[in-house]
mmCIF file of C-alpha atoms in Angstrom:
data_model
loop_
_atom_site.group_PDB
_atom_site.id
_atom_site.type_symbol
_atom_site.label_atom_id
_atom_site.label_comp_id
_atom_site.label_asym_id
_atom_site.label_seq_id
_atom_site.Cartn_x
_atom_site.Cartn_y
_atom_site.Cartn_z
ATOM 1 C CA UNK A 127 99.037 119.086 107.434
ATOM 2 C CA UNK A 128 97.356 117.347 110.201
ATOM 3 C CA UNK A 129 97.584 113.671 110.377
ATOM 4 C CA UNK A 130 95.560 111.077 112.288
ATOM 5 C CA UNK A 131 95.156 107.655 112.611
ATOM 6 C CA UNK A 132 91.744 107.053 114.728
ATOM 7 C CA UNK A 133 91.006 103.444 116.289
ATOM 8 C CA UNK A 134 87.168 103.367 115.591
ATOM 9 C CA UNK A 135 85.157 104.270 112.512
ATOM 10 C CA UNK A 136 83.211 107.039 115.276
ATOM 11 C CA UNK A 137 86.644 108.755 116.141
ATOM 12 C CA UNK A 138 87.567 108.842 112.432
ATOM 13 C CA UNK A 139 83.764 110.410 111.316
ATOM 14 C CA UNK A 140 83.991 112.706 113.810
ATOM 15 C CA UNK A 141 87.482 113.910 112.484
ATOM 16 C CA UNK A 142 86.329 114.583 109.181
ATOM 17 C CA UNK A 143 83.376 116.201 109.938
ATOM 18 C CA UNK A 144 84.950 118.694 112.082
ATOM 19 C CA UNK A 145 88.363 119.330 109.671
ATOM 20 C CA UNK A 146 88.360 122.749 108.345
ATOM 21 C CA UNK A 147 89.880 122.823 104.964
ATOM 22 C CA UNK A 148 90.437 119.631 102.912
ATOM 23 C CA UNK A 149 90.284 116.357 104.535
ATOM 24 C CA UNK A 150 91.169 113.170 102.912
ATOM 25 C CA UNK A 151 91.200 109.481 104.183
ATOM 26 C CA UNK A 152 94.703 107.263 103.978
ATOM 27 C CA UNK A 153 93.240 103.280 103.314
ATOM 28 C CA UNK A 154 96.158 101.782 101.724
ATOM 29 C CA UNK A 155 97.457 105.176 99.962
ATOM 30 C CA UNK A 156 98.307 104.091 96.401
ATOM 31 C CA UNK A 157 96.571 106.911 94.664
ATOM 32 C CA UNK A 158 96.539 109.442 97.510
ATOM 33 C CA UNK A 159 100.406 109.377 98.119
ATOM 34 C CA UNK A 160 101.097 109.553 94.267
ATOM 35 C CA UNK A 161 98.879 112.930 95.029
ATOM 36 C CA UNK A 162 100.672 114.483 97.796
ATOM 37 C CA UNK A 163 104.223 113.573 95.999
ATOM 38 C CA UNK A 164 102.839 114.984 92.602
ATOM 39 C CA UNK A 165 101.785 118.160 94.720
ATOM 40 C CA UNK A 166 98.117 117.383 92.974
ATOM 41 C CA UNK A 167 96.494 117.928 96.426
ATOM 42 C CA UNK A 168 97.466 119.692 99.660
ATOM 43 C CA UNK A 169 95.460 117.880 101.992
ATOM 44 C CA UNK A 170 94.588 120.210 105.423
ATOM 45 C CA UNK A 171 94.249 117.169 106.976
ATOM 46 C CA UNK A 172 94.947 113.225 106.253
ATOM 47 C CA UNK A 173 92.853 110.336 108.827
ATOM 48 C CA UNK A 174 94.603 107.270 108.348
ATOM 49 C CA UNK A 175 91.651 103.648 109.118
ATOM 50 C CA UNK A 176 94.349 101.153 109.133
ATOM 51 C CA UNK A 177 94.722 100.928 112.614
ATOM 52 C CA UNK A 178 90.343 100.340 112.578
ATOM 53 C CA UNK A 179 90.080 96.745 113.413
ATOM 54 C CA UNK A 180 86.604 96.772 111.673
ATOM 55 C CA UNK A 181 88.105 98.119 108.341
ATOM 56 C CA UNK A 182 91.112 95.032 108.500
ATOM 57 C CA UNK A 183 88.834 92.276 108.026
ATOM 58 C CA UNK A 184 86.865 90.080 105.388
ATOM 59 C CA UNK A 185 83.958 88.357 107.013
ATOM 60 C CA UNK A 186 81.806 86.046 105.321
ATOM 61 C CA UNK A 187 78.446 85.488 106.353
ATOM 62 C CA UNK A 188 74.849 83.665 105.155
ATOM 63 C CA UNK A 189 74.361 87.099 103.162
ATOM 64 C CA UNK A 190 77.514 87.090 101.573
ATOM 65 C CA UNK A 191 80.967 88.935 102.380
ATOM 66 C CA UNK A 192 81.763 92.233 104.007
ATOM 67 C CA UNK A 193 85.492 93.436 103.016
ATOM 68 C CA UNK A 194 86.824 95.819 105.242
ATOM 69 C CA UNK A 195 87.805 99.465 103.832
ATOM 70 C CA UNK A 196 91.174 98.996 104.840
ATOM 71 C CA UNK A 197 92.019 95.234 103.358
ATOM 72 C CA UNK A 198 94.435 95.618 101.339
ATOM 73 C CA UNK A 199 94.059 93.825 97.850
ATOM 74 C CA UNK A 200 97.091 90.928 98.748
ATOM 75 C CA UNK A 201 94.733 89.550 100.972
ATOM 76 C CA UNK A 202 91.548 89.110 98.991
ATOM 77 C CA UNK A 203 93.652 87.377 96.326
ATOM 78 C CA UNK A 204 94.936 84.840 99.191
ATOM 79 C CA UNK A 205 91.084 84.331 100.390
ATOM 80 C CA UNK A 206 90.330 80.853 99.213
ATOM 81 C CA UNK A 207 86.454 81.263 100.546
ATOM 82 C CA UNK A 208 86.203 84.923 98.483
ATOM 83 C CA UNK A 209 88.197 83.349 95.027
ATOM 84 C CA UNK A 210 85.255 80.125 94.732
ATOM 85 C CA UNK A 211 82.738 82.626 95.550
ATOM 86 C CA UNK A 212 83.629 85.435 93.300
ATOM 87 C CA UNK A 213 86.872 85.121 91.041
ATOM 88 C CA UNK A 214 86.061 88.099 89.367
ATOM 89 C CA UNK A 215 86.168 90.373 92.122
ATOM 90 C CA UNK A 216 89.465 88.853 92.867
ATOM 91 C CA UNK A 217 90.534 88.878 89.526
ATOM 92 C CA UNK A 218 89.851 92.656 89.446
ATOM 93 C CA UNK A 219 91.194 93.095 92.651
ATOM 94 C CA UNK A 220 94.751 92.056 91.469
ATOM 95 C CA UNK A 221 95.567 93.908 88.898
ATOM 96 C CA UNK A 222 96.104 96.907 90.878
ATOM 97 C CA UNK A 223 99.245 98.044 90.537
ATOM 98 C CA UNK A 224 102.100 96.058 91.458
ATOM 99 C CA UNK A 225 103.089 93.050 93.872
ATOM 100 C CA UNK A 226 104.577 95.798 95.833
ATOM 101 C CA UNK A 227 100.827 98.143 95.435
ATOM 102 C CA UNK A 228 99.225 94.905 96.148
ATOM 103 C CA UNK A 229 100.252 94.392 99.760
ATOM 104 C CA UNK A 230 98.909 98.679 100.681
ATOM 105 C CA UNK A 231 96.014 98.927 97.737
ATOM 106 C CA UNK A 232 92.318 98.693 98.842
ATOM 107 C CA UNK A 233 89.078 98.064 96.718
ATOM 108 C CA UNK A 234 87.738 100.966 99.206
ATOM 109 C CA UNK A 235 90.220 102.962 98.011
ATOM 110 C CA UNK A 236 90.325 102.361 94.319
ATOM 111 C CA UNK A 237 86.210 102.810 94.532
ATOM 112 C CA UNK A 238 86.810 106.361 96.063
ATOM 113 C CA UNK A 239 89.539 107.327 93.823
ATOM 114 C CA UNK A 240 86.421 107.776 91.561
ATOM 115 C CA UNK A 241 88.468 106.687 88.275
ATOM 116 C CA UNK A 242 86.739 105.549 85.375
ATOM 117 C CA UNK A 243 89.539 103.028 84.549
ATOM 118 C CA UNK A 244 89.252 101.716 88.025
ATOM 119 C CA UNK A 245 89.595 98.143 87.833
ATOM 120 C CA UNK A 246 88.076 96.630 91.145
ATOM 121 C CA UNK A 247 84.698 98.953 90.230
ATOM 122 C CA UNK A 248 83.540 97.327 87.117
ATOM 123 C CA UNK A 249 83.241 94.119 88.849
ATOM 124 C CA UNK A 250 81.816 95.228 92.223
ATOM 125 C CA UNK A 251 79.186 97.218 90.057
ATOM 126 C CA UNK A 252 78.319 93.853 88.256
ATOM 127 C CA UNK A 253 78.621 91.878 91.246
ATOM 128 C CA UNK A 254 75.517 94.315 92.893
ATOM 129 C CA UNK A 255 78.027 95.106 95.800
ATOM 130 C CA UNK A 256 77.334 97.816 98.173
ATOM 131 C CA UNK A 257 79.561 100.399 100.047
ATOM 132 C CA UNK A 258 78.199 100.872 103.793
ATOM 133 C CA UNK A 259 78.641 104.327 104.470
ATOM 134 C CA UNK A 260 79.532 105.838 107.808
ATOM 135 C CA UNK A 261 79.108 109.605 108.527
ATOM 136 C CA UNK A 262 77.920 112.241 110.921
ATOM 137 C CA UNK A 263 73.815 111.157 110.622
ATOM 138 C CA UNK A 264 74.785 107.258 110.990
ATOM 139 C CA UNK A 265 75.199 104.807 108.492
ATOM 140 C CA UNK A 266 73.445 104.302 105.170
ATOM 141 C CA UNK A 267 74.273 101.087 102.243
ATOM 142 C CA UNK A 268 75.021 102.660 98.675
ATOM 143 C CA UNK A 269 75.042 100.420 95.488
ATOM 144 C CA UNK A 270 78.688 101.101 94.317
ATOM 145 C CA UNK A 271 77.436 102.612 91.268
ATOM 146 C CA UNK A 272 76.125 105.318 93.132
ATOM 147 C CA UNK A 273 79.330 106.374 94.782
ATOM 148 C CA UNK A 274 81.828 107.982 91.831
ATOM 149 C CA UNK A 275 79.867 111.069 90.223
ATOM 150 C CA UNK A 276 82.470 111.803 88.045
ATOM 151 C CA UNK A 277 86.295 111.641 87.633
ATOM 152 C CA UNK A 278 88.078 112.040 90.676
ATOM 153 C CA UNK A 279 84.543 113.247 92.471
ATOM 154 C CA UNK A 280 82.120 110.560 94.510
ATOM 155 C CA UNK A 281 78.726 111.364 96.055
ATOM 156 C CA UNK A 282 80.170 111.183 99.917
ATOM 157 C CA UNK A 283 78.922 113.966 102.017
ATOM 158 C CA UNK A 284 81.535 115.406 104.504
ATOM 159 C CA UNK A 285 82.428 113.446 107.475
ATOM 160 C CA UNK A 286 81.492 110.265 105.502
ATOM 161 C CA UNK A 287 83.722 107.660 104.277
ATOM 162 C CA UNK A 288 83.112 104.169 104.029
ATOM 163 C CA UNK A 289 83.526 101.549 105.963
ATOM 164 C CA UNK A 290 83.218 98.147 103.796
ATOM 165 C CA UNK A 291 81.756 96.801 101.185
ATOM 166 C CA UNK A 292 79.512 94.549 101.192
ATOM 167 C CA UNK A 293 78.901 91.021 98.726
ATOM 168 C CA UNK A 294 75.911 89.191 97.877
ATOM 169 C CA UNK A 295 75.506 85.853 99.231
ATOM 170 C CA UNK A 296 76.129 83.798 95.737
ATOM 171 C CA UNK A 297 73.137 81.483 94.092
ATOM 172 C CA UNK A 298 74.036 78.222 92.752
ATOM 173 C CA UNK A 299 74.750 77.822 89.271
ATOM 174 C CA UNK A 300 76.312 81.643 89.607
ATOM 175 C CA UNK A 301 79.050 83.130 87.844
ATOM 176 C CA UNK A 302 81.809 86.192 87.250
ATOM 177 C CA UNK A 303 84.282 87.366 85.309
ATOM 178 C CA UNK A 304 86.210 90.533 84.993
ATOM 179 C CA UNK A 305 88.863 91.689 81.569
ATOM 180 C CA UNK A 306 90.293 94.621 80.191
ATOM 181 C CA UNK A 307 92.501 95.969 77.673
ATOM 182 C CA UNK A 308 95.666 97.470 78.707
ATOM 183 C CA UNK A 309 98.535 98.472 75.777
ATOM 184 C CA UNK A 310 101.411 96.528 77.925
ATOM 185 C CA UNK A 311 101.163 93.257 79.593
ATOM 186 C CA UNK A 312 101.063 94.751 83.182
ATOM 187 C CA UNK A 313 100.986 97.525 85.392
ATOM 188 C CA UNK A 314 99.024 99.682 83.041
ATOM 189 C CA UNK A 315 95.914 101.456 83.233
ATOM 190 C CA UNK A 316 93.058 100.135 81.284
ATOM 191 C CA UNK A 317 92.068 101.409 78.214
ATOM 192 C CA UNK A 318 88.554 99.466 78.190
ATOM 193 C CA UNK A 319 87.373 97.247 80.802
ATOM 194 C CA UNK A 320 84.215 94.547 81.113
ATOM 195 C CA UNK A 321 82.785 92.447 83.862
ATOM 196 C CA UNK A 322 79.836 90.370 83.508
ATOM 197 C CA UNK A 323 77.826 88.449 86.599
ATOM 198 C CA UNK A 324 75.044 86.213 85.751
ATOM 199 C CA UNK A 325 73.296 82.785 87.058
ATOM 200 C CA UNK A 326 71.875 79.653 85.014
ATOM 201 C CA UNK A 327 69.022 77.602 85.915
ATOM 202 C CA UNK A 328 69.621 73.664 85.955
ATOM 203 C CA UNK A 329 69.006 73.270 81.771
ATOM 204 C CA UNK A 330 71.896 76.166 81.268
ATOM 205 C CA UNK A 331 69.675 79.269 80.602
ATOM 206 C CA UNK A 332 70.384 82.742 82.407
ATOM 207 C CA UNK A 333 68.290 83.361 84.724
ATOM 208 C CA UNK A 334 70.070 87.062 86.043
ATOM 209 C CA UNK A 335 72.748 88.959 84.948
ATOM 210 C CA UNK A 336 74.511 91.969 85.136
ATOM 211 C CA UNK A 337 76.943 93.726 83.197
ATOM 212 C CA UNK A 338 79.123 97.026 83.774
ATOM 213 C CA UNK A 339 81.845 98.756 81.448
ATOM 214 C CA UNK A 340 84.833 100.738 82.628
ATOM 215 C CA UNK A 341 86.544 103.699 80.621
ATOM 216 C CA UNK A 342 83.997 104.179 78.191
ATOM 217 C CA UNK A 343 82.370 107.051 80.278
ATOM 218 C CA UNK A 344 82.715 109.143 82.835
ATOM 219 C CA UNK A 345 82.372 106.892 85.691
ATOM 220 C CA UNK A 346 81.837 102.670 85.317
ATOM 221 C CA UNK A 347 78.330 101.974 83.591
ATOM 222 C CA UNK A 348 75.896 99.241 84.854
ATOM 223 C CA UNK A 349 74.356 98.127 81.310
ATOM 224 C CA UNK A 350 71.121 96.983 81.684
ATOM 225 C CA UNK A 351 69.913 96.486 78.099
ATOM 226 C CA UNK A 352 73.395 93.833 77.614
ATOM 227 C CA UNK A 353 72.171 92.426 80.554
ATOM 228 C CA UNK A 354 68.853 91.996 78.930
ATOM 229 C CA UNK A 355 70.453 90.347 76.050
ATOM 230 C CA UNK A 356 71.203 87.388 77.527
ATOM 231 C CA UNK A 357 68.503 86.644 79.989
ATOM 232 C CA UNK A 358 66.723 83.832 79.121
ATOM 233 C CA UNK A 359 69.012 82.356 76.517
ATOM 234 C CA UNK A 360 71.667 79.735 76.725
ATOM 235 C CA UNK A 361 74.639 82.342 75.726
ATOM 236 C CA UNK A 362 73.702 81.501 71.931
ATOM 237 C CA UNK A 363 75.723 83.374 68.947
ATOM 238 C CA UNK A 364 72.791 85.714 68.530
ATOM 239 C CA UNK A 365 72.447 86.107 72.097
ATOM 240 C CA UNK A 366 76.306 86.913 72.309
ATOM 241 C CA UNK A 367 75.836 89.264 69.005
ATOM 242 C CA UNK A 368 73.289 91.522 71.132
ATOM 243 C CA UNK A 369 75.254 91.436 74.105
ATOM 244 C CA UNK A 370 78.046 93.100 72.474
ATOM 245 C CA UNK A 371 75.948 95.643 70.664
ATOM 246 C CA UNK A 372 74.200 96.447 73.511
ATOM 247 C CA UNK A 373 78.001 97.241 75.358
ATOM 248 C CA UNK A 374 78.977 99.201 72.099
ATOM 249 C CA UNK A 375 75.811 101.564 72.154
ATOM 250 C CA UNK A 376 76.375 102.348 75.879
ATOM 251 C CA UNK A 377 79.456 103.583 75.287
ATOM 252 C CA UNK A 378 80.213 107.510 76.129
ATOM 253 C CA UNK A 379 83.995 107.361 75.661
ATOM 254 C CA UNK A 380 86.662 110.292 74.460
ATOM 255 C CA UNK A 381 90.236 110.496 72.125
ATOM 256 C CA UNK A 382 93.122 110.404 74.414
ATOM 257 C CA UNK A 383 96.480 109.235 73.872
ATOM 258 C CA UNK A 384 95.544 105.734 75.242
ATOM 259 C CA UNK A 385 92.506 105.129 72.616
ATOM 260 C CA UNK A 386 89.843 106.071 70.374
ATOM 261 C CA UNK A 387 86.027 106.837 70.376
ATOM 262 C CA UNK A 388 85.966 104.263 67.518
ATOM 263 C CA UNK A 389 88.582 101.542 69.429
ATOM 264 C CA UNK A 390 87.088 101.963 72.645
ATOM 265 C CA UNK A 391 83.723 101.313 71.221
ATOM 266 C CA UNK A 392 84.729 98.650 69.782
ATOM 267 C CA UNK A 393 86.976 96.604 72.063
ATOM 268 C CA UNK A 394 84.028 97.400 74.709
ATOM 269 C CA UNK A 395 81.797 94.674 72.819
ATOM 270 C CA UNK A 396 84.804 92.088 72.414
ATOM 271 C CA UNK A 397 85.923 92.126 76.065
ATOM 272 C CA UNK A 398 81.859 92.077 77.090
ATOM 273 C CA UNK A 399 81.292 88.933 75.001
ATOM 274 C CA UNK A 400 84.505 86.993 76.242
ATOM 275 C CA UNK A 401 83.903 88.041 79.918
ATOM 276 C CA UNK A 402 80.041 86.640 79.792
ATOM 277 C CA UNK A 403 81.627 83.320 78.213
ATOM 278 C CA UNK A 404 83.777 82.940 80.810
ATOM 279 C CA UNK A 405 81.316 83.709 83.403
ATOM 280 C CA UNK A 406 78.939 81.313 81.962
ATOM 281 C CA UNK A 407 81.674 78.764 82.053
ATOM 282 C CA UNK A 408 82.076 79.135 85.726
ATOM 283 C CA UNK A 409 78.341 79.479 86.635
ATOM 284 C CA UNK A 410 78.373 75.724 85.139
ATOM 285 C CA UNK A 411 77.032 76.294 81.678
ATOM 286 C CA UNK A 412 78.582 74.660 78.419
#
């Protein structure tokens, strides 16, 4: 195995696209080290962006934030400018793993992992984020949606990998929230997850929203008919009633060992309806 650890975002595209074999890229390493030790993968070669200045920061901007690829998840959760902006994200963003997993973790990473029970994605997908995208023919901006396919699989071409991702600026009277359900307290993997972004207009009604689900499908699902749901009212009992049906009939999920068509299904409309309160309590609204 071939290991590198490039200082610009060039040197590392230029890396990948010429490996022969499998290539994989090291961010913080969380999932692709449990890999390697599980003898899962035998990568050909490994480029490690940590030491890519770019990728180590969190810039904020008049259009919003750009979070390097390599920013490891302690740090967003210590950004006082990112937490008021978008607690959700943040919120997401630290229940990855362990204190220990916090400090190496990456949103990047957890993005490309390409999990369905990813727990940064859901909220990045509701958030509108996008993943700027660095590769052989020059960069391109994906909606994060866009980038898992499938389990484990993402819609990166070879010699791409991204660089950051990239937050809208936030509106007044704006919003987010992020919850899951996980059988222990911690450190688990979650069984259903729900995040919910949306914006009020001065007399409390929605004006925008968005809404994704995570581990009901194969990869996170941006629901636009929940999202529809609440537009235009003032997060009413009805309004909360469709919301939740809306998650439930979006839902794609399977039987494992961690949960049910039927639980997942249901839990999915639960966690959407508390998330949108809470987002609608932050966004102002009563």
């Amino acid at each position: 195995m071939q290991y590198e650890a490039p200082e610009t975002t060039k040197a590392a595209v230029g890396l990948l696209a010429k490996a022969k074999g499998s290539a994989y890229v090291l961010a913080g390493g969380s999932d692709l080290l449990v890999k390697l030790k599980g003898g899962y993968i035998e990568p050909d070669l490994v480029v490690d962006i940590k030491r890519i200045k770019a990728m180590r920061e969190v810039k904020k901007t008049a259009t919003g934030f750009t979070i390097g690829a390599a920013v490891p998840c302690a740090e967003l959760t210590e950004n006082k400018a990112l937490t008021k902006a978008w607690p959700g994200i943040v919120e997401a963003a630290g229940l990855i793993g362990s204190k220990q997993v916090q400090g190496r973790c990456t949103m990047s990473g957890n993005l490309c992992n390409a999990s369905p029970a990813a727990d940064s994605v859901p909220a990045l997908v509701a958030a509108g984020a996008k993943a700027v995208v660095q590769g052989p023919k020059g960069k391109r901006s994906v909606p994060v949606e866009q980038i898992p396919v499938g389990p484990g699989r993402t819609s990166l071409k070879k010699g791409e990998l991204i660089e950051a991702l990239v937050l809208p600026a936030r509106k007044p009277r704006s919003g987010d929230a992020y919850l899951r359900f996980i059988p222990r307290s911690e450190m688990d993997i979650a069984v259903v997850s729900a995040a919910v972004n949306l914006t009020i207009d001065s007399k409390g009604v929605i004006t925008a929203a968005r809404v994704s689900l995570g581990a009901v499908a194969p990869t996170v699902l941006l629901v636009s008919a929940a999202a529809k749901a609440i537009i235009g009212t003032k997060l009413d009992d009805a309004a909360l009633d469709k919301l939740g049906e809306a998650a439930s009939a979006a839902c794609r999920p399977i039987d494992d060992k961690r949960g049910t068509v039927e639980f997942r299904t249901k839990v999915a409309a639960v966690l959407t309806k508390r998330a949108a309160k809470t987002a609608y309590s932050r966004a102002g609204g009563k």
